[in-house]
């Protein structure tokens, strides 16, 4: 079962069990693109939403923390290399 959870201030974790890393990257890229085409209202202000994502390749038996650390590293790579994109870590 897929799951989305808040993970820190402005960070979220999207768990996609049984999903290959390249497919996970495609899913998050589609989500990123669909959110980026619209404008949102917050406190009577128009907000343009962007996000960067890190996608780890989960290795059987590894601690979840290790996969989250690789996702975090990939996230910061995405931010360093242009933002509003997804990178595999």
PDB file of C-alpha atoms in Angstrom:
ATOM      1  CA  UNK A   1       0.000   0.000   0.000  1.00  0.00           C
ATOM      2  CA  UNK A   2       1.404   3.413  -0.996  1.00  0.00           C
ATOM      3  CA  UNK A   3       1.818   5.957   1.759  1.00  0.00           C
ATOM      4  CA  UNK A   4       2.557   9.688   2.011  1.00  0.00           C
ATOM      5  CA  UNK A   5       3.752  11.120   5.332  1.00  0.00           C
ATOM      6  CA  UNK A   6       5.172  14.414   6.520  1.00  0.00           C
ATOM      7  CA  UNK A   7       8.851  14.063   7.417  1.00  0.00           C
ATOM      8  CA  UNK A   8      10.161  17.254   8.923  1.00  0.00           C
ATOM      9  CA  UNK A   9       9.284  20.871   8.248  1.00  0.00           C
ATOM     10  CA  UNK A  10       8.753  20.973   4.491  1.00  0.00           C
ATOM     11  CA  UNK A  11       9.683  17.388   3.673  1.00  0.00           C
ATOM     12  CA  UNK A  12       7.461  14.432   2.904  1.00  0.00           C
ATOM     13  CA  UNK A  13       8.132  10.743   2.402  1.00  0.00           C
ATOM     14  CA  UNK A  14       6.303   8.830  -0.313  1.00  0.00           C
ATOM     15  CA  UNK A  15       6.510   5.062   0.146  1.00  0.00           C
ATOM     16  CA  UNK A  16       5.769   3.015  -2.979  1.00  0.00           C
ATOM     17  CA  UNK A  17       6.299  -0.641  -1.978  1.00  0.00           C
ATOM     18  CA  UNK A  18       7.047  -3.001  -4.845  1.00  0.00           C
ATOM     19  CA  UNK A  19       7.882  -0.117  -7.192  1.00  0.00           C
ATOM     20  CA  UNK A  20      11.162  -0.125  -9.124  1.00  0.00           C
ATOM     21  CA  UNK A  21      13.349   2.938  -8.582  1.00  0.00           C
ATOM     22  CA  UNK A  22      12.982   4.202 -12.160  1.00  0.00           C
ATOM     23  CA  UNK A  23       9.197   3.860 -11.958  1.00  0.00           C
ATOM     24  CA  UNK A  24       9.244   5.685  -8.605  1.00  0.00           C
ATOM     25  CA  UNK A  25      11.182   8.512 -10.200  1.00  0.00           C
ATOM     26  CA  UNK A  26       8.644   8.688 -13.041  1.00  0.00           C
ATOM     27  CA  UNK A  27       5.739   8.789 -10.564  1.00  0.00           C
ATOM     28  CA  UNK A  28       7.293  11.626  -8.559  1.00  0.00           C
ATOM     29  CA  UNK A  29       8.210  13.524 -11.713  1.00  0.00           C
ATOM     30  CA  UNK A  30       4.575  13.321 -12.891  1.00  0.00           C
ATOM     31  CA  UNK A  31       3.415  14.557  -9.477  1.00  0.00           C
ATOM     32  CA  UNK A  32       5.960  17.381  -9.538  1.00  0.00           C
ATOM     33  CA  UNK A  33       4.857  18.459 -13.003  1.00  0.00           C
ATOM     34  CA  UNK A  34       1.152  18.337 -12.173  1.00  0.00           C
ATOM     35  CA  UNK A  35       1.645  20.463  -9.038  1.00  0.00           C
ATOM     36  CA  UNK A  36       3.891  22.942 -10.845  1.00  0.00           C
ATOM     37  CA  UNK A  37       1.375  23.831 -13.563  1.00  0.00           C
ATOM     38  CA  UNK A  38      -1.196  25.279 -11.193  1.00  0.00           C
ATOM     39  CA  UNK A  39      -1.306  28.116  -8.714  1.00  0.00           C
ATOM     40  CA  UNK A  40      -2.594  27.723  -5.168  1.00  0.00           C
ATOM     41  CA  UNK A  41      -4.073  30.274  -2.806  1.00  0.00           C
ATOM     42  CA  UNK A  42      -2.818  30.663   0.769  1.00  0.00           C
ATOM     43  CA  UNK A  43      -3.899  33.531   2.999  1.00  0.00           C
ATOM     44  CA  UNK A  44      -5.161  35.459  -0.043  1.00  0.00           C
ATOM     45  CA  UNK A  45      -1.809  35.094  -1.809  1.00  0.00           C
ATOM     46  CA  UNK A  46      -1.079  33.157  -4.966  1.00  0.00           C
ATOM     47  CA  UNK A  47       1.524  30.463  -4.412  1.00  0.00           C
ATOM     48  CA  UNK A  48       3.508  28.725  -7.144  1.00  0.00           C
ATOM     49  CA  UNK A  49       4.394  25.227  -5.928  1.00  0.00           C
ATOM     50  CA  UNK A  50       7.648  23.502  -6.818  1.00  0.00           C
ATOM     51  CA  UNK A  51       9.388  20.554  -5.250  1.00  0.00           C
ATOM     52  CA  UNK A  52      12.505  18.501  -5.541  1.00  0.00           C
ATOM     53  CA  UNK A  53      12.616  14.793  -4.727  1.00  0.00           C
ATOM     54  CA  UNK A  54      15.196  12.156  -3.961  1.00  0.00           C
ATOM     55  CA  UNK A  55      14.350   8.579  -4.917  1.00  0.00           C
ATOM     56  CA  UNK A  56      16.381   5.783  -3.320  1.00  0.00           C
ATOM     57  CA  UNK A  57      16.575   2.219  -4.572  1.00  0.00           C
ATOM     58  CA  UNK A  58      15.535   0.298  -1.459  1.00  0.00           C
ATOM     59  CA  UNK A  59      17.751  -2.725  -0.877  1.00  0.00           C
ATOM     60  CA  UNK A  60      16.139  -5.839   0.609  1.00  0.00           C
ATOM     61  CA  UNK A  61      16.807  -6.096   4.307  1.00  0.00           C
ATOM     62  CA  UNK A  62      18.376  -2.663   4.745  1.00  0.00           C
ATOM     63  CA  UNK A  63      17.199  -0.420   7.582  1.00  0.00           C
ATOM     64  CA  UNK A  64      14.637   2.145   6.484  1.00  0.00           C
ATOM     65  CA  UNK A  65      16.933   4.856   7.865  1.00  0.00           C
ATOM     66  CA  UNK A  66      19.615   3.957   5.280  1.00  0.00           C
ATOM     67  CA  UNK A  67      17.142   4.328   2.407  1.00  0.00           C
ATOM     68  CA  UNK A  68      15.897   7.623   3.858  1.00  0.00           C
ATOM     69  CA  UNK A  69      19.486   8.882   4.088  1.00  0.00           C
ATOM     70  CA  UNK A  70      20.066   8.087   0.390  1.00  0.00           C
ATOM     71  CA  UNK A  71      16.764   9.771  -0.474  1.00  0.00           C
ATOM     72  CA  UNK A  72      17.888  12.850   1.454  1.00  0.00           C
ATOM     73  CA  UNK A  73      21.232  12.917  -0.379  1.00  0.00           C
ATOM     74  CA  UNK A  74      19.433  12.626  -3.734  1.00  0.00           C
ATOM     75  CA  UNK A  75      17.029  15.374  -2.679  1.00  0.00           C
ATOM     76  CA  UNK A  76      19.914  17.748  -2.021  1.00  0.00           C
ATOM     77  CA  UNK A  77      21.470  16.773  -5.351  1.00  0.00           C
ATOM     78  CA  UNK A  78      18.194  17.733  -7.032  1.00  0.00           C
ATOM     79  CA  UNK A  79      18.247  21.076  -5.242  1.00  0.00           C
ATOM     80  CA  UNK A  80      21.896  21.724  -6.159  1.00  0.00           C
ATOM     81  CA  UNK A  81      21.353  20.858  -9.822  1.00  0.00           C
ATOM     82  CA  UNK A  82      18.414  23.095 -10.595  1.00  0.00           C
ATOM     83  CA  UNK A  83      15.589  22.424  -8.137  1.00  0.00           C
ATOM     84  CA  UNK A  84      12.051  21.344  -9.032  1.00  0.00           C
ATOM     85  CA  UNK A  85      13.237  17.911 -10.199  1.00  0.00           C
ATOM     86  CA  UNK A  86      13.770  14.335  -9.045  1.00  0.00           C
ATOM     87  CA  UNK A  87      17.081  12.515  -8.637  1.00  0.00           C
ATOM     88  CA  UNK A  88      17.859   8.888  -7.857  1.00  0.00           C
ATOM     89  CA  UNK A  89      20.144   8.144  -4.931  1.00  0.00           C
TER      90      UNK A  89
END
